[in-house]
Coordinates of C-alpha atoms and ligand atoms in Angstrom, one line a residue:
M1 CA 55.2 86.0 37.5
T2 CA 58.8 84.9 37.4
I3 CA 61.2 86.0 40.1
R4 CA 64.6 87.0 38.9
Q5 CA 67.0 85.9 41.6
K6 CA 70.1 83.8 41.8
L7 CA 69.6 81.0 44.3
V8 CA 72.7 79.5 45.8
L9 CA 72.2 76.2 47.6
G10 CA 74.4 74.4 50.1
A11 CA 78.1 73.8 49.6
P12 CA 80.7 71.7 51.4
N13 CA 81.8 74.8 53.4
P14 CA 78.9 77.2 53.8
W15 CA 81.1 80.3 53.9
T16 CA 82.6 79.6 50.5
M17 CA 79.3 80.5 49.1
L18 CA 80.2 84.1 50.0
D19 CA 82.6 84.0 47.1
E20 CA 79.5 85.3 45.3
A21 CA 79.8 88.5 47.3
A22 CA 83.5 88.9 46.4
A23 CA 82.6 88.5 42.7
I24 CA 80.0 91.2 42.9
A25 CA 82.0 93.6 45.0
R26 CA 85.1 93.5 42.8
D27 CA 87.4 95.3 45.3
R28 CA 84.8 97.8 46.4
R29 CA 83.4 97.9 50.0
C30 CA 81.4 94.9 51.1
V31 CA 79.0 96.0 53.9
I32 CA 77.8 93.1 56.0
I33 CA 74.6 93.7 57.9
T34 CA 73.9 91.3 60.8
G35 CA 72.0 90.8 64.0
T36 CA 73.5 90.6 67.4
S37 CA 73.7 86.8 67.5
F38 CA 76.1 86.8 64.5
S39 CA 78.8 89.0 65.8
A40 CA 80.4 86.4 68.1
S41 CA 80.3 83.6 65.6
V42 CA 83.1 82.0 63.6
A43 CA 81.4 83.3 60.5
R44 CA 82.4 86.8 61.4
D45 CA 86.1 85.9 61.4
F46 CA 85.7 84.0 58.2
L47 CA 84.1 86.9 56.4
A48 CA 86.5 89.5 57.8
N49 CA 89.5 87.4 56.5
H50 CA 87.9 86.4 53.2
A51 CA 90.3 87.1 50.3
G52 CA 89.1 89.8 48.0
L53 CA 86.5 91.3 50.4
H54 CA 86.9 94.6 52.1
V55 CA 84.3 93.9 54.7
E56 CA 82.7 96.2 57.2
F57 CA 80.1 95.0 59.7
I58 CA 77.0 96.8 60.8
E59 CA 75.2 95.2 63.6
I60 CA 71.5 95.7 64.2
T61 CA 70.6 95.8 67.9
A62 CA 66.9 96.9 67.6
D63 CA 64.1 94.4 68.4
L64 CA 62.1 95.4 65.4
P65 CA 62.8 96.8 61.9
T66 CA 62.1 100.4 63.0
A67 CA 62.7 103.7 61.1
D68 CA 65.4 104.6 63.8
A69 CA 67.2 101.3 63.2
Y70 CA 67.0 101.8 59.4
D71 CA 68.5 105.3 59.8
V72 CA 71.4 104.1 61.9
V73 CA 72.2 101.3 59.3
W74 CA 71.8 103.7 56.4
H75 CA 74.2 106.3 57.8
R76 CA 76.8 103.6 58.6
A77 CA 76.4 102.0 55.2
C78 CA 76.6 105.2 53.2
E79 CA 79.7 106.6 54.9
G80 CA 82.6 106.8 52.5
E81 CA 82.7 105.0 49.2
T82 CA 79.4 103.5 47.9
P83 CA 79.4 99.7 48.7
G84 CA 79.9 97.3 45.8
V85 CA 77.7 94.7 47.6
I86 CA 75.6 94.4 50.7
V87 CA 75.5 91.0 52.4
A88 CA 72.6 90.5 54.9
V89 CA 73.1 87.6 57.3
G90 CA 70.2 87.2 59.7
G91 CA 66.5 86.7 60.3
G92 CA 63.5 88.6 58.9
K93 CA 64.3 91.9 60.7
V94 CA 67.9 92.0 59.4
L95 CA 66.9 91.0 55.9
D96 CA 64.1 93.5 55.8
L97 CA 66.3 96.4 56.9
A98 CA 69.1 95.4 54.5
K99 CA 66.7 95.2 51.6
L100 CA 65.6 98.8 52.3
V101 CA 69.1 100.1 52.6
S102 CA 70.0 98.4 49.3
L103 CA 67.6 100.8 47.6
W104 CA 70.1 103.5 48.4
A105 CA 67.4 106.0 48.9
G106 CA 68.6 108.0 51.9
T107 CA 67.0 108.5 55.3
H108 CA 63.7 106.7 56.1
Q109 CA 61.8 109.9 55.2
E110 CA 63.5 110.1 51.8
L111 CA 62.9 106.4 51.3
L112 CA 59.2 106.6 52.1
L113 CA 58.9 109.7 49.8
H114 CA 60.3 107.7 46.9
V115 CA 57.9 104.9 47.7
R116 CA 54.9 107.2 48.0
R117 CA 55.7 108.8 44.7
A118 CA 56.3 105.4 43.1
E119 CA 59.6 106.6 41.7
D120 CA 62.9 104.8 41.5
T121 CA 65.5 105.5 44.2
P122 CA 68.8 107.0 43.0
G123 CA 70.6 103.7 43.1
K124 CA 70.5 100.0 44.0
I125 CA 73.3 98.2 45.7
P126 CA 73.4 94.4 44.9
L127 CA 72.2 92.5 47.9
L128 CA 73.1 89.0 48.9
A129 CA 70.7 87.6 51.5
V130 CA 71.6 84.8 53.8
P131 CA 68.7 83.8 56.1
T132 CA 69.8 82.5 59.5
T133 CA 66.3 81.3 60.5
F134 CA 64.1 78.9 58.5
G135 CA 61.1 81.1 58.6
S136 CA 60.5 84.5 57.2
G137 CA 61.3 83.8 53.5
A138 CA 62.4 87.4 53.4
E139 CA 65.2 86.5 51.1
A140 CA 62.6 85.7 48.4
T141 CA 60.2 88.6 48.7
P142 CA 60.2 92.1 47.2
F143 CA 58.8 93.7 50.3
S144 CA 59.9 94.8 53.8
V145 CA 58.2 95.8 57.0
L146 CA 59.2 99.1 58.5
Y147 CA 57.8 100.4 61.8
V148 CA 57.5 104.1 61.8
G149 CA 56.4 105.9 65.0
G150 CA 54.9 102.6 66.3
S151 CA 52.8 101.8 63.2
K152 CA 53.7 99.2 60.6
K153 CA 54.4 100.1 57.0
S154 CA 54.9 97.6 54.3
V155 CA 57.3 98.8 51.6
D156 CA 56.5 96.8 48.4
V157 CA 58.9 97.6 45.6
P158 CA 60.1 95.0 43.0
R159 CA 63.8 96.1 43.4
L160 CA 63.7 95.1 47.1
L161 CA 64.1 91.5 45.9
P162 CA 67.7 90.5 46.8
E163 CA 69.8 89.7 43.7
V164 CA 71.2 86.6 45.4
A165 CA 69.8 84.3 48.1
V166 CA 72.1 81.8 49.8
L167 CA 70.3 78.9 51.4
D168 CA 72.2 76.8 53.8
H169 CA 70.7 75.2 56.9
R170 CA 74.0 75.5 58.7
F171 CA 73.5 79.2 59.0
C172 CA 70.4 78.4 61.1
Q173 CA 71.8 76.0 63.5
S174 CA 72.9 78.4 66.2
A175 CA 69.3 79.8 66.6
S176 CA 67.6 79.0 69.9
R177 CA 64.8 76.5 70.1
N178 CA 62.3 79.3 70.7
V179 CA 63.6 81.3 67.6
K180 CA 63.3 78.1 65.5
I181 CA 59.7 77.5 66.6
A182 CA 58.6 81.1 65.9
A183 CA 60.3 81.2 62.6
G184 CA 59.0 77.8 61.5
L185 CA 55.4 78.6 62.4
D186 CA 55.8 81.9 60.4
A187 CA 56.8 79.8 57.3
V188 CA 53.8 77.5 57.8
C189 CA 51.4 80.4 58.3
Q190 CA 52.8 82.1 55.2
G191 CA 52.2 79.0 53.1
I192 CA 48.6 78.7 54.4
E193 CA 47.8 82.4 53.9
S194 CA 49.2 82.3 50.4
L195 CA 46.7 79.5 49.6
L196 CA 43.9 81.7 51.1
S197 CA 44.9 84.9 49.3
K198 CA 42.6 86.4 46.6
R199 CA 45.8 86.9 44.6
R200 CA 46.6 83.2 44.4
C201 CA 47.4 81.7 41.0
A202 CA 48.6 78.3 39.8
E203 CA 52.2 79.2 40.4
S204 CA 51.7 80.5 44.0
E205 CA 49.5 77.5 44.8
Q206 CA 52.2 75.1 43.7
L207 CA 54.9 76.9 45.7
A208 CA 52.7 77.0 48.8
V209 CA 51.6 73.4 48.6
R210 CA 55.2 72.2 48.2
S211 CA 56.3 74.4 51.1
L212 CA 53.6 73.1 53.4
M213 CA 54.3 69.5 52.5
L214 CA 57.9 70.1 53.5
S215 CA 57.4 72.2 56.5
C216 CA 54.6 70.2 58.2
S217 CA 56.8 67.0 58.1
A218 CA 60.2 68.7 58.8
L219 CA 59.5 71.4 61.4
P220 CA 59.6 69.2 64.6
G221 CA 62.8 67.5 63.5
A222 CA 64.4 70.8 62.4
I223 CA 63.6 72.3 65.8
D224 CA 65.4 69.3 67.4
G225 CA 68.4 69.9 65.2
D226 CA 68.0 67.0 62.8
D227 CA 70.2 67.7 59.8
V228 CA 67.9 66.4 57.1
A229 CA 64.9 68.1 58.6
E230 CA 66.8 71.4 58.7
R231 CA 67.7 71.2 55.0
R232 CA 64.0 70.6 54.2
M233 CA 62.8 73.3 56.4
I234 CA 65.0 76.1 54.9
R235 CA 63.7 75.0 51.5
A236 CA 60.2 75.1 52.8
A237 CA 60.7 78.6 54.2
N238 CA 62.1 79.8 50.9
L239 CA 59.2 78.3 48.9
A240 CA 56.7 80.0 51.3
G241 CA 58.5 83.3 50.7
R242 CA 58.3 82.8 47.0
A243 CA 54.5 82.1 47.3
I244 CA 53.8 85.2 49.3
A245 CA 56.0 87.2 47.0
I246 CA 53.2 86.6 44.5
T247 CA 50.1 86.6 46.8
R248 CA 51.2 88.6 49.8
T249 CA 50.0 87.5 53.3
A250 CA 46.4 87.8 54.6
V251 CA 44.4 87.5 57.8
P252 CA 46.7 86.1 60.6
H253 CA 49.4 88.5 59.5
A254 CA 47.0 91.4 59.4
L255 CA 46.1 90.7 63.0
S256 CA 49.6 90.1 64.2
Y257 CA 51.4 93.4 64.1
L258 CA 50.1 94.9 67.4
L259 CA 51.3 91.8 69.3
S260 CA 54.8 92.3 67.9
S261 CA 55.0 96.1 68.1
K262 CA 53.3 96.7 71.5
Y263 CA 53.7 93.5 73.4
G264 CA 57.0 92.1 72.0
V265 CA 55.6 88.8 70.8
P266 CA 58.0 87.3 68.2
H267 CA 56.5 87.7 64.7
G268 CA 56.0 84.0 64.0
L269 CA 54.1 83.4 67.3
A270 CA 52.1 86.6 66.8
V271 CA 50.9 85.4 63.4
A272 CA 50.3 81.9 64.7
T273 CA 48.1 83.2 67.6
T274 CA 45.0 83.6 65.3
M275 CA 45.5 80.7 62.9
S276 CA 43.3 78.2 64.8
P277 CA 40.2 80.5 65.0
Y278 CA 40.7 81.7 61.5
L279 CA 40.8 78.1 60.1
R280 CA 37.8 77.2 62.2
W281 CA 35.9 80.2 60.8
L282 CA 36.9 79.3 57.3
Q283 CA 35.7 75.7 57.6
E284 CA 32.2 77.1 57.9
Q285 CA 32.6 79.2 54.7
E286 CA 31.4 77.5 51.6
A287 CA 33.7 79.6 49.4
A288 CA 36.8 78.3 51.2
K289 CA 36.0 74.6 51.0
S290 CA 37.9 73.6 47.8
T291 CA 40.9 75.8 48.8
L292 CA 41.2 74.3 52.2
S293 CA 41.4 70.8 50.7
S294 CA 45.0 71.8 49.6
F295 CA 46.1 71.7 53.2
G296 CA 45.6 68.9 55.6
H297 CA 43.4 66.8 53.3
G298 CA 40.4 68.9 54.0
R299 CA 41.0 69.0 57.8
P300 CA 43.3 72.0 58.0
L301 CA 42.5 72.9 61.6
E302 CA 43.4 69.4 62.9
K303 CA 46.6 69.5 60.8
W304 CA 47.6 72.9 62.1
E305 CA 46.8 72.2 65.8
G306 CA 48.6 68.9 65.6
L307 CA 51.7 70.6 64.2
V308 CA 51.6 73.3 66.9
S309 CA 51.2 70.8 69.7
S310 CA 54.1 68.7 68.3
V311 CA 56.6 71.5 68.5
D312 CA 55.5 72.8 71.9
S313 CA 52.6 71.4 74.0
T314 CA 52.1 74.7 75.8
L315 CA 51.7 76.9 72.7
R316 CA 48.0 76.5 72.0
G317 CA 47.2 77.6 75.6
R318 CA 49.5 80.6 75.2
F319 CA 47.8 81.6 72.0
D320 CA 44.4 81.3 73.7
E321 CA 45.6 83.6 76.5
L322 CA 47.0 86.2 74.0
R323 CA 43.7 86.3 72.2
R324 CA 41.8 86.6 75.5
L325 CA 44.0 89.4 76.7
H326 CA 44.6 91.4 73.5
G327 CA 42.0 90.1 70.9
A328 CA 39.8 93.2 71.0
E329 CA 42.8 95.5 70.6
M330 CA 44.2 93.3 67.8
V331 CA 40.9 93.6 65.8
E332 CA 40.9 97.4 66.4
A333 CA 44.5 97.7 65.1
V334 CA 44.1 95.2 62.2
N335 CA 46.0 96.0 59.0
M336 CA 43.2 96.6 56.5
E337 CA 45.4 96.3 53.5
R338 CA 46.5 92.8 54.5
L339 CA 42.9 91.9 55.6
S340 CA 41.5 92.9 52.2
N341 CA 43.9 90.3 50.6
A342 CA 41.8 87.4 52.0
M343 CA 40.2 85.2 49.4
V344 CA 37.0 84.9 51.5
P345 CA 36.0 88.4 52.6
I346 CA 36.0 88.8 56.4
T347 CA 34.6 91.7 58.4
P348 CA 35.7 93.2 61.8
G349 CA 32.6 91.6 63.3
D350 CA 33.8 88.2 62.1
L351 CA 37.2 88.9 63.6
S352 CA 35.7 89.9 66.9
A353 CA 33.7 86.7 67.0
M354 CA 36.8 84.7 66.1
M355 CA 38.7 86.2 69.0
G356 CA 35.9 85.4 71.4
G357 CA 35.2 82.0 70.2
G358 CA 38.8 80.8 69.4
Ligands
LIG1 FE1 55.6 86.4 58.4

């Protein structure tokens, strides 16, 4: 599978890469969708004054990509003339919502109706995605998460893939240490889960292995603000995004959504919560042995736990506590579609044992 997307890599001035947006918009509205952390930054002034761009900002204040948040953004974006381009500057939540709005489908009910009927939406606004965390890889995937009435829906439509992705680590530098840790662990988990997906192929495996080689060496430095490590980490996140664009995610993601939606655990940490017991369980499964050799030289659990401890020595204890407190509920609420994507079939009974014995 070949992803058709223009990838724009670093430039001397990161903001000049948004000339791409001006070229696409051609004097029409440029709607810029951002998170709250972006609004006070110098980037906002730069974009507002960018020659050739009639920019309008829409700020997302919700904690999750919810249907309500989508509707607010949709109504703001569709007021007046149809935008010539949408620029999404943010983490996974911002990119996910902007991708959905770019389908130009209407309210969330109308959007979901189109998806359910597998029919094209009435339009598509070109989307330029600028990740500000080195984690989600959302700039590289044709799917978005949407929480509707507290339950998580995955919208998986080829046209959700942004037309342009801008990768520059300088957009990620203002993120807090905690945001960087959560986002980086999400990227690592996505690389591992892609390797362990039943949809894996030679291309996805190559992307995932390249991603993991970069992320496992670069993540600690990137969290500490090392320039070279940050460059490597944003590439790693993009490669993992491209890998799961082919394979989709699997078990730790399937278990994670309750922790995020009900208990407010950041997505990357929610996913990472179950990676240790999952890898321990896999090490006992004959069918997983050759695949696991692609990560950590056949010792994936040691590799993963070493990485987690190196970014924050308290994290493994926090993950143990989250599983102890919420493990049973997580198994009950597991996303069956994601779970069924696992290369080695796993039952709810296996998951319960994993939670108890992690
Ligand atoms: Fe993720």
